[in-house]
Short mmCIF file of C-alpha atoms and ligand atoms in Angstrom, two decimals:
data_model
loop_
_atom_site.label_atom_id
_atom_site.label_comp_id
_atom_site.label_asym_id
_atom_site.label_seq_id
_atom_site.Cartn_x
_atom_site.Cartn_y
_atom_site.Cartn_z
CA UNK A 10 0.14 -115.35 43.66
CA UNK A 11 -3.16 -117.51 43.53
CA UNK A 12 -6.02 -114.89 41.58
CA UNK A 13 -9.41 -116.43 42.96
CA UNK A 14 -12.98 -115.91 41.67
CA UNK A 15 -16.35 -114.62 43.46
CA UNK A 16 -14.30 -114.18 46.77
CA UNK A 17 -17.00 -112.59 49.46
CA UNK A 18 -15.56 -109.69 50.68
CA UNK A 19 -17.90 -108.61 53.78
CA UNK A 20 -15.50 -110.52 56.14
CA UNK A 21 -12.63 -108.65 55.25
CA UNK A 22 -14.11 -105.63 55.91
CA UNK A 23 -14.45 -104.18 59.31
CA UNK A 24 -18.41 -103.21 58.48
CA UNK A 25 -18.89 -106.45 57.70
CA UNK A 26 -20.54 -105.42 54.65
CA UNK A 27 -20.19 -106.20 50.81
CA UNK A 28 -20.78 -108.68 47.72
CA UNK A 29 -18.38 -110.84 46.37
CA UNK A 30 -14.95 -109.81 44.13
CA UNK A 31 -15.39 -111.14 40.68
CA UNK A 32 -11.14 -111.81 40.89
CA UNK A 33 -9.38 -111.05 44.38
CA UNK A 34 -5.44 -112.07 45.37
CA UNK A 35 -3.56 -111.11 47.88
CA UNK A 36 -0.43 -110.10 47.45
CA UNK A 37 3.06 -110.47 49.73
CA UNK A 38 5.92 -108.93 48.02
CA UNK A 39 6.52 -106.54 45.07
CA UNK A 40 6.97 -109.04 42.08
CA UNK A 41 3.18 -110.59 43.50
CA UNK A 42 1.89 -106.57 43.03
CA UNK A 43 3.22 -106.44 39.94
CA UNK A 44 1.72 -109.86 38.98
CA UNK A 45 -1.47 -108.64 40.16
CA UNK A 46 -1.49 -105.50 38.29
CA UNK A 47 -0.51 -107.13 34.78
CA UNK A 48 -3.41 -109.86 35.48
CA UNK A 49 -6.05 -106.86 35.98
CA UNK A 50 -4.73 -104.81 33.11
CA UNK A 51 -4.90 -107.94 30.60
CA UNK A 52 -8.00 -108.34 31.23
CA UNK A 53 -9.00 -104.71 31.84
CA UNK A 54 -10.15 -105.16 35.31
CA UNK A 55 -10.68 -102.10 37.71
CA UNK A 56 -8.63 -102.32 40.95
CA UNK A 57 -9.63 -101.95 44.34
CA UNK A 58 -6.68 -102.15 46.79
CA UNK A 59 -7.59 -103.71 49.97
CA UNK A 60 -5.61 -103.25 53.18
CA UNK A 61 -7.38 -103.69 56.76
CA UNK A 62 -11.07 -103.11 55.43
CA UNK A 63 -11.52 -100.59 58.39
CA UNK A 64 -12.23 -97.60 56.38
CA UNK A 65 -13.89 -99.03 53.37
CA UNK A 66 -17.92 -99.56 52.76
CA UNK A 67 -18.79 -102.07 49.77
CA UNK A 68 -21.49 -102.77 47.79
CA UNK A 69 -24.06 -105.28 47.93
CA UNK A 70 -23.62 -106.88 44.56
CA UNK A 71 -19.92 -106.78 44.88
CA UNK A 72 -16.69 -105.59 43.15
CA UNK A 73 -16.79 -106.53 39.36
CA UNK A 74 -13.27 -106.32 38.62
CA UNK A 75 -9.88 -107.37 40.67
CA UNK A 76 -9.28 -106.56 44.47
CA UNK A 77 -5.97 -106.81 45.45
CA UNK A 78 -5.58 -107.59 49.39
CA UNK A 79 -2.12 -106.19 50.45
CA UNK A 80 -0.32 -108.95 52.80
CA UNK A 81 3.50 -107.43 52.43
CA UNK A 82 5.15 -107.57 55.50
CA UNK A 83 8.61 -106.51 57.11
CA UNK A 84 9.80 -104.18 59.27
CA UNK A 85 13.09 -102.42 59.68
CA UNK A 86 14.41 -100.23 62.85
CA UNK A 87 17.48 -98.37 61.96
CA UNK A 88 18.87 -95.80 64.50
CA UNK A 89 20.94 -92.76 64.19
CA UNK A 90 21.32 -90.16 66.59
CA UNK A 91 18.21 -90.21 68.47
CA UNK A 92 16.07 -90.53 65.83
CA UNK A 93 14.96 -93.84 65.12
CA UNK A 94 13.42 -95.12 61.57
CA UNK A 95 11.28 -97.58 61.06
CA UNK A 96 10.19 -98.86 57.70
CA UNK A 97 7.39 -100.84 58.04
CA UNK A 98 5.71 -102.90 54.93
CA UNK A 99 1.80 -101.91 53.67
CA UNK A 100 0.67 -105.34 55.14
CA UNK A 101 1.58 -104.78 58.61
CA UNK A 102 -0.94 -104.44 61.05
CA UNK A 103 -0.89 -100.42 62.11
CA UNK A 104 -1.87 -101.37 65.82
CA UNK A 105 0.64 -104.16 66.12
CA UNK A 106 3.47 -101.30 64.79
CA UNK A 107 2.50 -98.94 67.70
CA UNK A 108 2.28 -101.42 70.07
CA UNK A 109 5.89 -102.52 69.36
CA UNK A 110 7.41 -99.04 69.12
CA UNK A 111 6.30 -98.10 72.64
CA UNK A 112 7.85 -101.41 74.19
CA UNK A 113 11.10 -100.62 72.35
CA UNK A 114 9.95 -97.03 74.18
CA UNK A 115 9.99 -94.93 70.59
CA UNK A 116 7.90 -91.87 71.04
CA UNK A 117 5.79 -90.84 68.39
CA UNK A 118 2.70 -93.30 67.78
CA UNK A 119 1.71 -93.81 70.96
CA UNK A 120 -1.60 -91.76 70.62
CA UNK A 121 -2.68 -93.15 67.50
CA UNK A 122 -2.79 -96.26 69.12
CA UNK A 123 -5.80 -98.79 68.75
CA UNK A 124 -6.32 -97.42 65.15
CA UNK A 125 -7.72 -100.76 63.11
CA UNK A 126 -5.99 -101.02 59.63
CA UNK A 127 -2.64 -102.06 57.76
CA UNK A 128 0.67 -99.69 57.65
CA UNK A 129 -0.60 -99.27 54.04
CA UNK A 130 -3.80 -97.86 54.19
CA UNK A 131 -3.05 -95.13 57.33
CA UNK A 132 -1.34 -93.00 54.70
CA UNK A 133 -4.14 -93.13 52.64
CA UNK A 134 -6.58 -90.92 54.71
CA UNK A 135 -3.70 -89.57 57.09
CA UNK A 136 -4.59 -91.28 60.41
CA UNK A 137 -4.95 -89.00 62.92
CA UNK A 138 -6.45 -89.20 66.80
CA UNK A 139 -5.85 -87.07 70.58
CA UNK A 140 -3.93 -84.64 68.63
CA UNK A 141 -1.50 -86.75 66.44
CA UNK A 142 -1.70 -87.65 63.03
CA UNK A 143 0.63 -89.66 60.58
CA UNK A 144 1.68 -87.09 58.29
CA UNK A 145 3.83 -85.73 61.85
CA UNK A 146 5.88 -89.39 61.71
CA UNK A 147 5.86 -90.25 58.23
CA UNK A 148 9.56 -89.93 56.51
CA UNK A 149 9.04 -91.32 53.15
CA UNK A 150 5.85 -93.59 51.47
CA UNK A 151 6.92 -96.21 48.74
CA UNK A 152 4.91 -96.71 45.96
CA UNK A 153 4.06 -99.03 42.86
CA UNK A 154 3.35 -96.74 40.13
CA UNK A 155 0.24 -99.29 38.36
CA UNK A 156 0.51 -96.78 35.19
CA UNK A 157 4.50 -96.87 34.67
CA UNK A 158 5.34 -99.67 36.29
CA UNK A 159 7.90 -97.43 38.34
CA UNK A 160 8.31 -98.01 42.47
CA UNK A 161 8.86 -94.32 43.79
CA UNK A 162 9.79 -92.97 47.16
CA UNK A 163 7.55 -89.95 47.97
CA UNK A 164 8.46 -87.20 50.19
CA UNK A 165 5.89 -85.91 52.84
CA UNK A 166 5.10 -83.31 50.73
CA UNK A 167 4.62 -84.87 47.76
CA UNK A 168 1.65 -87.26 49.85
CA UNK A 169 -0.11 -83.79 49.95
CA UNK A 170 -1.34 -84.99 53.55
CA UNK A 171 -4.33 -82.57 54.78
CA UNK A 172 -6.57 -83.44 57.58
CA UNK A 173 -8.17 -87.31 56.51
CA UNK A 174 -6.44 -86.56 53.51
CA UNK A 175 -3.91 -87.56 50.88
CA UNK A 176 -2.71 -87.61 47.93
CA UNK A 177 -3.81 -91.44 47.63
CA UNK A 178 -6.97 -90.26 47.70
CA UNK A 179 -7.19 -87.53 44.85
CA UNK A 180 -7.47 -88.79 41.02
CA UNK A 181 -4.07 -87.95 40.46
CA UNK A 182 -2.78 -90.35 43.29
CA UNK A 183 -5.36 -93.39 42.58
CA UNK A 184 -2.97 -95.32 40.45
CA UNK A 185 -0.58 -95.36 43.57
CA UNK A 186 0.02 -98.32 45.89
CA UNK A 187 1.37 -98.04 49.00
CA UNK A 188 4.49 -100.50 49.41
CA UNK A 189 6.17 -99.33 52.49
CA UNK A 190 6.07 -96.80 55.15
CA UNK A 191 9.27 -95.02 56.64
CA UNK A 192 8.46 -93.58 60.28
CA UNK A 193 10.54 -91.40 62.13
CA UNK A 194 10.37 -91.43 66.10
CA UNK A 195 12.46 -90.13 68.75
CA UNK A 196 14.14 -92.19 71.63
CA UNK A 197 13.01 -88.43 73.75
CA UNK A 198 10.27 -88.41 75.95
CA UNK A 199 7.81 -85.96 73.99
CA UNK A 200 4.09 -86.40 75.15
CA UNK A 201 1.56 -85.21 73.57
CA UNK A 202 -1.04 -84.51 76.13
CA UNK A 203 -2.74 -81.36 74.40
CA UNK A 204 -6.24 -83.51 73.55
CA UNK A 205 -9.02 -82.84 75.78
CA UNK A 206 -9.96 -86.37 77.10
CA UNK A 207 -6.09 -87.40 77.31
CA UNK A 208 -5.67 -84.06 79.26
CA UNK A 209 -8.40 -84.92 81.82
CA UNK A 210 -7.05 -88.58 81.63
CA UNK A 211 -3.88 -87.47 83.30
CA UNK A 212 -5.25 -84.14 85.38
CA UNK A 213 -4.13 -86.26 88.89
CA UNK A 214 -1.17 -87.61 87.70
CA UNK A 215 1.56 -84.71 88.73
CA UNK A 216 4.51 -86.04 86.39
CA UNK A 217 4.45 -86.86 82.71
CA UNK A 218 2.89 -90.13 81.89
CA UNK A 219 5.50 -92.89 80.33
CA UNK A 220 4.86 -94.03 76.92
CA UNK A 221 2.97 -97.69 78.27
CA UNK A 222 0.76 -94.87 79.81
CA UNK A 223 -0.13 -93.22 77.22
CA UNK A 224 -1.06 -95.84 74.89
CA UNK A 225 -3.32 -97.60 77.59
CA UNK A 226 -5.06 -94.36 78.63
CA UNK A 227 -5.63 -93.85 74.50
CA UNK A 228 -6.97 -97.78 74.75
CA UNK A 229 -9.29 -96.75 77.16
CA UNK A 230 -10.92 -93.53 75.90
CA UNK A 231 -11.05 -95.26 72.67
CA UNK A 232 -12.99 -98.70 74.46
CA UNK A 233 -15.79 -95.77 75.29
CA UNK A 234 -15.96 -93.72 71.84
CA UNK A 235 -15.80 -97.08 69.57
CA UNK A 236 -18.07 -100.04 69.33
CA UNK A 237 -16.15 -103.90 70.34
CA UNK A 238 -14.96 -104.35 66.49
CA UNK A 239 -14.97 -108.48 67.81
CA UNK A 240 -19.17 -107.90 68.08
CA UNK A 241 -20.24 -105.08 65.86
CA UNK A 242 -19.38 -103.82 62.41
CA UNK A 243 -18.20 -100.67 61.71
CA UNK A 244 -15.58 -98.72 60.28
CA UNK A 245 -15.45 -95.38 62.47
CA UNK A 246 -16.53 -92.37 62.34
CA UNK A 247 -18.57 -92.43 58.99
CA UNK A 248 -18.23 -88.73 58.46
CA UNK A 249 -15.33 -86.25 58.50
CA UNK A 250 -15.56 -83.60 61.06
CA UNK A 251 -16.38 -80.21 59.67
CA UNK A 252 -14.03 -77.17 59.09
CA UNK A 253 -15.44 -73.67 58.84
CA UNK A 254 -15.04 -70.29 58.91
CA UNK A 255 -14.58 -68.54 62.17
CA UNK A 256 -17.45 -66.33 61.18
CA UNK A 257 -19.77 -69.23 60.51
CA UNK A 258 -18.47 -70.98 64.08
CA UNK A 259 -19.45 -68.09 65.79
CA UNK A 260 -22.92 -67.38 63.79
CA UNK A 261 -23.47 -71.15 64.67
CA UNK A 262 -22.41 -70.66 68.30
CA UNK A 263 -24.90 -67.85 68.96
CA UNK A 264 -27.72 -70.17 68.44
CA UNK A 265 -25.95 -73.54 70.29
CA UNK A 266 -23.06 -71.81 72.81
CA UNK A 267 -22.31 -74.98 73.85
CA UNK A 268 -21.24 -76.32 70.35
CA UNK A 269 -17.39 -77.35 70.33
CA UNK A 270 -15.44 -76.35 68.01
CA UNK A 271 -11.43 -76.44 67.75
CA UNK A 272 -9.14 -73.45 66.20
CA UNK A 273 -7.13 -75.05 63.57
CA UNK A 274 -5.63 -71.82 62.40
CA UNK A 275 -5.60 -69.77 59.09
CA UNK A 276 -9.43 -68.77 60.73
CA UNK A 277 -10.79 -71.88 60.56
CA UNK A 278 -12.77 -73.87 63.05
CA UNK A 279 -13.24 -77.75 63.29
CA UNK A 280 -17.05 -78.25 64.46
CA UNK A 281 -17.94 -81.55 66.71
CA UNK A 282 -20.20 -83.69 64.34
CA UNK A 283 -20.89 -85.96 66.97
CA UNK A 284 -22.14 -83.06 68.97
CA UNK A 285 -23.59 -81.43 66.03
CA UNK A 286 -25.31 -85.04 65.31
CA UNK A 287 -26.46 -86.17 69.19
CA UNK A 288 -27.29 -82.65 70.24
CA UNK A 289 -29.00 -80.78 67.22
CA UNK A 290 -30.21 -83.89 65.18
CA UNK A 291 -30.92 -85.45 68.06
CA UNK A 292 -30.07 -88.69 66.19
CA UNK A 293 -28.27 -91.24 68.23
CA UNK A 294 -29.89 -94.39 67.81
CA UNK A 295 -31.56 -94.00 64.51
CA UNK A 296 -32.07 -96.76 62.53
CA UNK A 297 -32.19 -97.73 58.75
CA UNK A 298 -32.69 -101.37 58.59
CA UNK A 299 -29.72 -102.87 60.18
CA UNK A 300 -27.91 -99.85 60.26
CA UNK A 301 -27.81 -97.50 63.52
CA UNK A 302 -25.79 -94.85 64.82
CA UNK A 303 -24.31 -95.62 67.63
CA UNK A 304 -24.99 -95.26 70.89
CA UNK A 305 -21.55 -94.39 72.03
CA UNK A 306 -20.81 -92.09 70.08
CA UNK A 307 -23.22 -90.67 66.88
CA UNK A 308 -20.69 -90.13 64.44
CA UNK A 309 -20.40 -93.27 64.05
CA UNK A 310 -22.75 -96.14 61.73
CA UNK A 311 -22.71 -99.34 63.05
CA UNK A 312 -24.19 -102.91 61.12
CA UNK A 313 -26.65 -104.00 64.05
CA UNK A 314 -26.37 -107.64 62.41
CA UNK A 315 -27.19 -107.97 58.61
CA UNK A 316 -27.21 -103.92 57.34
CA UNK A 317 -26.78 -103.67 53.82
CA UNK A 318 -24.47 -101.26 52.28
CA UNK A 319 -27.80 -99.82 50.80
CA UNK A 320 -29.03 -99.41 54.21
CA UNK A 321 -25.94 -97.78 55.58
CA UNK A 322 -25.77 -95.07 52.99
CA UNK A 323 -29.46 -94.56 53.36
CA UNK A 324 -28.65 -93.80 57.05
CA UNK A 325 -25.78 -91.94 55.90
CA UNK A 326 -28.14 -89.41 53.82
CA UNK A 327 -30.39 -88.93 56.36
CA UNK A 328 -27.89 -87.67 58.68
CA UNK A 329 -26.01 -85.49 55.68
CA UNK A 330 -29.58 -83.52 55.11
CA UNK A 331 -30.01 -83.05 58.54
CA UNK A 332 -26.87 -81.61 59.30
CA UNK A 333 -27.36 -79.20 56.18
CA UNK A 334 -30.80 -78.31 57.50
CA UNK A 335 -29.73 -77.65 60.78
CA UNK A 336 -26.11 -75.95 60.40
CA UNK A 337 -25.93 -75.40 56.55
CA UNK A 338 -22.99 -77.56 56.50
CA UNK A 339 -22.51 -80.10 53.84
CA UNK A 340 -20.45 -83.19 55.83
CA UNK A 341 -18.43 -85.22 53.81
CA UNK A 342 -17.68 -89.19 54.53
CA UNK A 343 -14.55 -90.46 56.27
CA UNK A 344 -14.93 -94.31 55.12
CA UNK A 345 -14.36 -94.69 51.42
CA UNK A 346 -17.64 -95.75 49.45
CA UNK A 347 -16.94 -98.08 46.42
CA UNK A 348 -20.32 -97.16 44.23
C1 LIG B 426 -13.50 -98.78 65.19
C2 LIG B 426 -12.72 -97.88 64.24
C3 LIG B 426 -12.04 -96.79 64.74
C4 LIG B 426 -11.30 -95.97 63.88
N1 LIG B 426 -10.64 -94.89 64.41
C5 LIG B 426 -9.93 -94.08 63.60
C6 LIG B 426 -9.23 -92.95 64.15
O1 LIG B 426 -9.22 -92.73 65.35
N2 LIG B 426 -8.56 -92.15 63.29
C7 LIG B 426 -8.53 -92.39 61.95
O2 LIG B 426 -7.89 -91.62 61.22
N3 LIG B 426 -9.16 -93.46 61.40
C8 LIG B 426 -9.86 -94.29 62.19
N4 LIG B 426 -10.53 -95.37 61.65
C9 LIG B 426 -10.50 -95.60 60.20
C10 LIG B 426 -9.48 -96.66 59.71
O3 LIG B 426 -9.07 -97.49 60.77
C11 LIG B 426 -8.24 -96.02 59.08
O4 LIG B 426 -8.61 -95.19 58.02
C12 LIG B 426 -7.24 -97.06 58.57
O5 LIG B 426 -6.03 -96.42 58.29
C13 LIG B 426 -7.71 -97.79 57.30
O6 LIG B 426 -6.72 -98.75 56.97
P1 LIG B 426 -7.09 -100.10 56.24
O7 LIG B 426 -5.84 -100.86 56.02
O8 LIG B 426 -8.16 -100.81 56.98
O9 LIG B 426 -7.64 -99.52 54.86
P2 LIG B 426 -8.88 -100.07 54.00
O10 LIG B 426 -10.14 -99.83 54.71
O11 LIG B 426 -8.60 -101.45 53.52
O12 LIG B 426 -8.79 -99.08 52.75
C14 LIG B 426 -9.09 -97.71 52.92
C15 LIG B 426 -8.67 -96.97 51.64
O13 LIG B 426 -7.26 -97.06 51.48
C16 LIG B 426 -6.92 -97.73 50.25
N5 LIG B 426 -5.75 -98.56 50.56
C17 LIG B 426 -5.61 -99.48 51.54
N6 LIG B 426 -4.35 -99.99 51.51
C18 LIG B 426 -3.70 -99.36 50.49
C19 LIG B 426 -2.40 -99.45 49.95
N7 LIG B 426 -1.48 -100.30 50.44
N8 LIG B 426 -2.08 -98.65 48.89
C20 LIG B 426 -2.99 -97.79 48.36
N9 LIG B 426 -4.24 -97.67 48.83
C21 LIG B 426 -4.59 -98.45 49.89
C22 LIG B 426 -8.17 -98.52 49.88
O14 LIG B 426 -8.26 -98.73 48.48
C23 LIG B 426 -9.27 -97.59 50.39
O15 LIG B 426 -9.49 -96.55 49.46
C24 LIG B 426 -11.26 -96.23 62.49
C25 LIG B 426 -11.95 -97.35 61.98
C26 LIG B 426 -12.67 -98.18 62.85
C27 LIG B 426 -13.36 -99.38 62.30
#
């Protein structure tokens, strides 16, 4: 393990966005983690764990401390039964994962496919797309414990997975790095077509789509909500949808009836803030220097060439105090801001 100095890191970032790293490695294997974590406590560094850079905005000046770029790979199937596990290491490319599991035909991933990112970091924010999301597959997350030194296997439970939400994510969780994944699928056909555009994908087809069918038709919606990653930076949907009340759904639905919103039970409702955004804000194509929301789809921020992180979040508040204006709704972001 090579630790380099004043690494830029906008081109490992999917935004294309950020300063340099003051110290940056990347790591392969466990003993190189380690390595890494004994270099940035000896010199009292703070960490920043890179995986894909797909969810991740950075700052202009830079990280002043040690990013650690996670590059351990492997993967494992192991069958029993019909249930087949697959342990997959942090490094891995997510995409690459799904696209193997539904030519060995393993149901399971198929509609998160196209999701950019490494193994390591989907656990993180608990992946989730067309009605699927990781927590459903995930069997077991290995960590390196960087305050005890200790590599743990955590139950699903203990990742405290909520919707774009973990355990990774809250301060008790920080110090954790994700090692490896264990997945479970099944070798039985289970599709999940309950997702409105995958729904109306397959309205003419009058038997249930195979798994190569699935993950194309996903490829496809996805080619029309997302921007060409290869041309533009971005990382997504900048913003988490938001989850309310049924009382405040419908107290918002008597002034916009046409506002989506999806039951997610216990009373709650998730709102459409794309919708809320194009519709009430009326703020597609708004630009703060560089940075504009897209035109495909306004939840998410794109870098229209050479946006600055500062002109992203400036974007970014603009669109948070017009949501609260409009709805009362306080949105919080998606992509992980490292201010
Ligand atoms: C075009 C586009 C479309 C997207 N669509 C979706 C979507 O449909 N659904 C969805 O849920 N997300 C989506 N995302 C967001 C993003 O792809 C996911 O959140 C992805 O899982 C991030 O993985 P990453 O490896 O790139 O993480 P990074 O961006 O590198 O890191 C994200 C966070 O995870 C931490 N992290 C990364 N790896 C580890 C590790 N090994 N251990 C501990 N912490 C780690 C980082 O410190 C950071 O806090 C999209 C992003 C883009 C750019």
């Amino acid at each position: 393990m090579t630790v380099e100095e004043n690494v830029s890191l906008a081109s490992l970032t999917t935004f294309k966005i950020g300063g340099p790293a003051r110290y940056f490695c990347r790591v392969q294997s466990l003993p190189d983690l380690k390595e890494a974590v004994a270099f940035g406590k000896k010199n009292r560094l703070p960490f920043l764990i890179l995986g894909g850079g797909s969810n991740i905005l950075l700052p202009d000046n830079g990280f002043p401390g040690l990013v650690v770029k996670i590059d351990i790979l492997g993967l494992e199937f192991k069958e029993e039964m019909k249930i087949l596990e697959v342990v997959a290491g942090a490094g891995e490319i997510w995409d690459d994962l799904v696209a193997l599991s539904v030519q060995k035909d393993l149901w399971g991933m198929e509609n998160l496919s196209g999701i950019p990112g490494t193994v390591g970091g989907a656990p993180v924010q608990n992946i989730g797309a067309y009605g699927m999301e990781l927590a459903k597959l995930v069997e077991w997350v290995e960590v390196y414990d960087s305050k005890t030194g200790k590599v743990r296997q955590l139950s699903v439970r203990e990742c405290k997975f909520g919707y774009r939400d973990s355990l990774f994510k809250k301060p008790e969780g920080k110090h954790l790095i994700v090692v490896r994944v264990a997945f479970s699928l099944s070798k039985t056909a289970r599709p999940e077509l309950s997702y409105k555009d995958l729904k109306e994908f397959f309205k003419k087809k009058n038997k249930d789509p195979n798994l190569a069918e699935i993950r194309s038709a996903v490829l496809s919606i996805r080619s029309k909500k997302f921007p060409d990653l290869t041309r533009v930076g971005t990382a997504g949907s900048f913003f988490k949808n938001p989850v309310v009340s049924q009382s405040v759904y419908e107290k918002l639905q008597s002034e916009h009836p046409d506002l989506p919103g999806f039951p997610t039970g216990k009373g709650h409702v998730k709102l459409s803030l794309a919708w809320i955004i194009d519709h009430i804000c009326k703020f597609k194509n708004l630009r703060v220097g560089d940075a504009i929301v897209s035109e495909k789809q306004a939840l998410v921020i794109c870098n229209d060439g050479h946006a600055r992180a500062e002109d992203v979040t400036a974007l970014a508040k603009s669109i948070f105090h017009a949501v609260k204006n409009a709805t009362g709704i306080e949105i919080e972001p998606e992509v992980r801001l490292f201010f």
